[in-house]
Amino acid sequence: MFVMHHPINETIGCMEAARLLRVSKTTIKRWRERGDLKGYFLPPCPRGVRVWRIHRLELAGFMLEHDLPLNGLGAYVHAEQERRRAQHALHSLTTAE
């Protein structure tokens, strides 16, 4: 069976982020408001509800930066580590001259 990749599958909401980080929704909201967690709001639904989403890769990076247990995000953590290594290598090449 062929499953198309869709960006929404790469994001999670506040409750799922709280579960993975083992914190409350209030803590997620506080981190979001301080700018520690970088997500985005979907356009409001007809009832006016705003839904916040965060990319799994962004959450994995947050977990790495704060030495948090990598609950359920192993593949994303690996991808984030590889992205950081590549970024560091590129930076080293451009500043070596």
Coordinates of N, CA, C and O in Angstrom, one line a residue:
M1 N 0.8 -1.2 0.0 CA 0.0 0.0 0.0 C 0.9 1.2 0.0 O 1.8 1.4 0.8
F2 N 0.6 2.2 -0.8 CA 1.3 3.4 -1.0 C 0.7 4.5 -0.1 O -0.5 4.8 -0.1
V3 N 1.5 5.1 0.8 CA 1.0 6.1 1.7 C 1.7 7.4 1.4 O 3.0 7.4 1.4
M4 N 1.0 8.4 1.0 CA 1.6 9.7 0.7 C 2.1 10.4 1.9 O 1.4 10.4 3.0
H5 N 3.2 11.0 1.8 CA 3.8 11.8 3.0 C 3.0 13.1 3.0 O 2.7 13.8 2.1
H6 N 2.5 13.5 4.2 CA 1.8 14.7 4.4 C 2.5 15.4 5.6 O 2.7 14.8 6.7
P7 N 2.7 16.7 5.5 CA 3.4 17.4 6.6 C 2.7 17.4 7.9 O 3.3 17.4 9.0
I8 N 1.4 17.2 7.9 CA 0.7 17.2 9.2 C 1.0 16.0 10.0 O 1.0 15.9 11.2
N9 N 1.5 14.9 9.3 CA 1.9 13.7 10.0 C 3.2 13.9 10.7 O 3.6 13.1 11.5
E10 N 3.9 14.9 10.4 CA 5.2 15.2 11.0 C 5.1 16.1 12.1 O 6.1 16.6 12.7
T11 N 3.9 16.5 12.5 CA 3.6 17.4 13.6 C 2.8 16.8 14.6 O 2.1 15.8 14.4
I12 N 2.8 17.3 15.8 CA 2.0 16.8 16.9 C 1.4 18.0 17.6 O 1.9 19.2 17.5
G13 N 0.4 17.8 18.4 CA -0.3 18.9 19.2 C 0.3 19.0 20.6 O 1.2 18.2 21.0
C14 N -0.3 19.9 21.3 CA 0.1 20.2 22.7 C 0.0 18.9 23.6 O 0.9 18.6 24.3
M15 N -1.1 18.2 23.5 CA -1.2 17.0 24.4 C -0.2 16.0 24.1 O 0.3 15.4 25.1
E16 N 0.1 15.7 22.8 CA 1.0 14.7 22.5 C 2.4 15.1 22.9 O 3.2 14.3 23.4
A17 N 2.8 16.4 22.7 CA 4.1 16.9 23.1 C 4.2 16.8 24.7 O 5.3 16.4 25.1
A18 N 3.2 17.1 25.4 CA 3.2 17.0 26.8 C 3.4 15.5 27.3 O 4.2 15.3 28.2
R19 N 2.8 14.6 26.6 CA 2.9 13.2 26.9 C 4.3 12.7 26.6 O 5.0 12.1 27.5
L20 N 4.9 13.1 25.5 CA 6.3 12.7 25.2 C 7.3 13.3 26.1 O 8.3 12.7 26.4
L21 N 7.1 14.5 26.5 CA 8.0 15.2 27.4 C 7.7 14.9 28.9 O 8.5 15.3 29.8
R22 N 6.6 14.2 29.1 CA 6.2 13.9 30.5 C 6.0 15.1 31.4 O 6.5 15.2 32.5
V23 N 5.3 16.1 30.8 CA 5.0 17.4 31.5 C 3.5 17.7 31.3 O 2.9 17.0 30.5
S24 N 3.0 18.7 31.9 CA 1.6 19.1 31.7 C 1.4 19.9 30.5 O 2.4 20.5 30.0
K25 N 0.2 20.1 30.1 CA -0.1 20.9 28.9 C 0.2 22.4 29.3 O 0.6 23.2 28.4
T26 N 0.1 22.7 30.6 CA 0.4 24.1 31.0 C 1.9 24.4 30.8 O 2.2 25.5 30.4
T27 N 2.7 23.4 31.1 CA 4.2 23.6 30.9 C 4.4 23.8 29.4 O 5.2 24.7 29.1
I28 N 3.8 23.0 28.6 CA 4.0 23.2 27.1 C 3.6 24.6 26.7 O 4.3 25.2 26.0
K29 N 2.4 25.0 27.2 CA 2.0 26.4 26.9 C 3.0 27.4 27.3 O 3.3 28.4 26.6
R30 N 3.5 27.3 28.5 CA 4.4 28.2 29.1 C 5.7 28.3 28.2 O 6.2 29.3 27.9
W31 N 6.2 27.1 27.9 CA 7.4 27.0 27.0 C 7.2 27.6 25.7 O 8.0 28.3 25.1
R32 N 6.0 27.4 25.1 CA 5.6 28.0 23.8 C 5.6 29.5 23.9 O 6.1 30.2 23.1
E33 N 4.9 30.0 25.0 CA 4.8 31.5 25.1 C 6.2 32.1 25.3 O 6.4 33.3 24.9
R34 N 7.1 31.4 26.0 CA 8.4 32.0 26.2 C 9.3 31.9 25.0 O 10.4 32.5 24.9
G35 N 8.9 31.1 24.0 CA 9.6 30.9 22.8 C 10.6 29.7 22.8 O 11.4 29.5 21.9
D36 N 10.5 28.9 23.9 CA 11.4 27.7 24.0 C 11.0 26.6 23.1 O 11.8 25.9 22.5
L37 N 9.7 26.5 22.8 CA 9.2 25.5 21.9 C 8.6 26.3 20.7 O 7.8 27.2 20.8
K38 N 9.1 26.0 19.5 CA 8.7 26.7 18.3 C 7.8 25.9 17.5 O 8.1 25.0 16.8
G39 N 6.5 26.3 17.5 CA 5.5 25.6 16.8 C 4.7 26.7 16.0 O 5.2 27.8 15.8
Y40 N 3.5 26.3 15.6 CA 2.7 27.3 14.9 C 1.2 26.9 15.1 O 0.9 25.8 15.5
F41 N 0.3 27.9 14.9 CA -1.1 27.7 15.0 C -1.7 27.5 13.7 O -1.4 28.1 12.7
L42 N -2.6 26.5 13.6 CA -3.4 26.3 12.4 C -4.4 27.4 12.3 O -4.8 28.0 13.3
P43 N -5.0 27.7 11.1 CA -6.0 28.7 11.0 C -7.2 28.2 11.9 O -7.5 27.0 12.0
P44 N -7.9 29.2 12.5 CA -9.0 28.8 13.4 C -10.1 28.0 12.7 O -10.4 28.3 11.5
C45 N -10.7 27.1 13.4 CA -11.8 26.3 12.8 C -13.1 27.2 12.9 O -13.0 28.3 13.5
P46 N -14.2 26.8 12.3 CA -15.4 27.6 12.3 C -15.8 28.0 13.8 O -16.4 29.0 14.0
R47 N -15.5 27.2 14.7 CA -15.9 27.5 16.1 C -14.9 28.5 16.8 O -15.0 28.8 17.9
G48 N -13.8 28.8 16.1 CA -12.8 29.8 16.6 C -11.7 29.2 17.4 O -10.9 29.9 17.9
V49 N -11.6 27.8 17.4 CA -10.6 27.1 18.2 C -9.3 27.2 17.4 O -9.2 26.9 16.2
R50 N -8.2 27.6 18.1 CA -6.9 27.6 17.5 C -6.1 26.4 18.0 O -6.0 26.1 19.2
V51 N -5.6 25.7 17.0 CA -4.8 24.4 17.3 C -3.4 24.7 17.1 O -3.0 25.2 16.0
W52 N -2.5 24.4 18.1 CA -1.1 24.6 18.0 C -0.4 23.3 17.6 O -0.8 22.2 18.1
R53 N 0.6 23.4 16.7 CA 1.3 22.2 16.3 C 2.8 22.4 16.4 O 3.2 23.6 16.3
I54 N 3.6 21.4 16.6 CA 5.0 21.5 16.6 C 5.5 20.3 15.8 O 5.0 19.2 15.8
H55 N 6.6 20.6 15.0 CA 7.2 19.5 14.2 C 7.9 18.6 15.1 O 8.6 19.0 16.1
R56 N 7.8 17.3 14.8 CA 8.5 16.3 15.6 C 10.0 16.5 15.7 O 10.6 16.3 16.7
L57 N 10.6 16.9 14.6 CA 12.0 17.2 14.5 C 12.4 18.4 15.5 O 13.4 18.3 16.2
E58 N 11.5 19.4 15.5 CA 11.8 20.5 16.4 C 11.7 20.1 17.9 O 12.5 20.4 18.7
L59 N 10.7 19.2 18.2 CA 10.6 18.7 19.5 C 11.8 17.8 19.9 O 12.3 17.9 21.0
A60 N 12.3 17.0 18.9 CA 13.5 16.2 19.2 C 14.7 17.1 19.5 O 15.4 16.8 20.4
G61 N 14.8 18.2 18.8 CA 15.9 19.1 19.0 C 15.8 19.7 20.4 O 16.8 19.8 21.1
F62 N 14.6 20.1 20.8 CA 14.4 20.6 22.2 C 14.8 19.6 23.2 O 15.4 19.9 24.2
M63 N 14.4 18.3 23.0 CA 14.7 17.2 23.9 C 16.2 17.0 24.0 O 16.8 16.8 25.1
L64 N 16.9 17.1 22.9 CA 18.4 17.0 22.9 C 19.0 18.1 23.7 O 19.9 17.9 24.5
E65 N 18.6 19.3 23.4 CA 19.2 20.5 24.0 C 19.0 20.5 25.6 O 19.8 21.0 26.3
H66 N 17.9 19.9 26.0 CA 17.6 20.0 27.4 C 17.8 18.6 28.1 O 17.4 18.4 29.3
D67 N 18.5 17.7 27.5 CA 18.9 16.4 28.0 C 17.6 15.7 28.6 O 17.7 15.2 29.7
L68 N 16.6 15.8 27.8 CA 15.3 15.1 28.3 C 15.3 13.7 27.7 O 15.9 13.4 26.6
P69 N 14.6 12.7 28.3 CA 14.5 11.4 27.8 C 13.8 11.4 26.4 O 12.9 12.2 26.1
L70 N 14.4 10.7 25.5 CA 13.9 10.7 24.1 C 12.8 9.7 23.8 O 12.8 8.8 23.0
N71 N 11.7 9.9 24.5 CA 10.5 9.1 24.5 C 9.8 9.1 23.1 O 9.3 10.1 22.7
G72 N 9.9 8.0 22.4 CA 9.1 7.8 21.2 C 9.5 8.6 20.0 O 8.8 8.7 19.0
L73 N 10.7 9.3 20.1 CA 11.1 10.1 18.9 C 12.5 9.7 18.4 O 13.2 10.5 17.9
G74 N 12.8 8.4 18.6 CA 14.1 7.9 18.2 C 14.6 8.3 16.8 O 15.7 8.9 16.6
A75 N 13.7 8.1 15.8 CA 14.1 8.4 14.4 C 14.3 9.8 14.2 O 15.2 10.3 13.5
Y76 N 13.4 10.6 14.8 CA 13.5 12.1 14.7 C 14.7 12.7 15.4 O 15.4 13.6 14.9
V77 N 15.1 12.1 16.5 CA 16.3 12.5 17.2 C 17.5 12.2 16.4 O 18.4 13.0 16.3
H78 N 17.5 11.0 15.8 CA 18.7 10.7 14.9 C 18.8 11.6 13.8 O 19.8 12.1 13.4
A79 N 17.6 12.0 13.1 CA 17.6 12.9 12.0 C 18.1 14.3 12.5 O 18.9 15.0 11.8
E80 N 17.7 14.7 13.7 CA 18.1 16.0 14.2 C 19.6 16.0 14.5 O 20.3 17.0 14.2
Q81 N 20.1 14.9 15.0 CA 21.6 14.8 15.3 C 22.3 14.9 14.0 O 23.4 15.6 13.9
E82 N 21.9 14.2 12.9 CA 22.5 14.3 11.6 C 22.5 15.7 11.1 O 23.5 16.2 10.5
R83 N 21.3 16.4 11.2 CA 21.2 17.7 10.7 C 22.2 18.7 11.4 O 22.9 19.5 10.8
R84 N 22.3 18.5 12.7 CA 23.3 19.3 13.5 C 24.7 19.0 13.1 O 25.5 20.0 13.0
R85 N 25.1 17.8 12.9 CA 26.4 17.4 12.4 C 26.7 18.1 11.1 O 27.8 18.6 10.9
A86 N 25.8 18.0 10.2 CA 26.0 18.6 8.8 C 26.1 20.1 8.9 O 27.0 20.7 8.3
Q87 N 25.3 20.7 9.8 CA 25.4 22.1 9.9 C 26.7 22.5 10.5 O 27.3 23.5 10.1
H88 N 27.2 21.8 11.5 CA 28.5 22.1 12.1 C 29.6 21.9 11.1 O 30.5 22.7 11.0
A89 N 29.5 20.8 10.3 CA 30.6 20.6 9.3 C 30.6 21.7 8.3 O 31.6 22.2 7.9
L90 N 29.4 22.2 7.8 CA 29.3 23.2 6.9 C 29.9 24.5 7.5 O 30.6 25.2 6.8
H91 N 29.6 24.8 8.7 CA 30.1 26.0 9.4 C 31.6 25.9 9.5 O 32.3 26.9 9.3
S92 N 32.1 24.7 9.8 CA 33.6 24.6 9.9 C 34.3 24.8 8.6 O 35.3 25.5 8.5
L93 N 33.6 24.4 7.5 CA 34.2 24.6 6.2 C 34.2 26.1 5.8 O 35.2 26.6 5.2
T94 N 33.1 26.7 6.1 CA 33.0 28.1 5.6 C 33.8 29.1 6.5 O 34.2 30.2 6.1
T95 N 34.1 28.7 7.7 CA 35.0 29.6 8.6 C 36.4 29.2 8.6 O 37.2 29.9 9.1
A96 N 36.8 28.1 7.9 CA 38.2 27.7 7.9 C 39.0 28.6 6.9 O 40.2 28.6 7.1
E97 N 38.4 29.3 6.0 CA 39.2 30.1 5.1 C 39.6 31.3 5.6 O 39.3 32.0 6.4

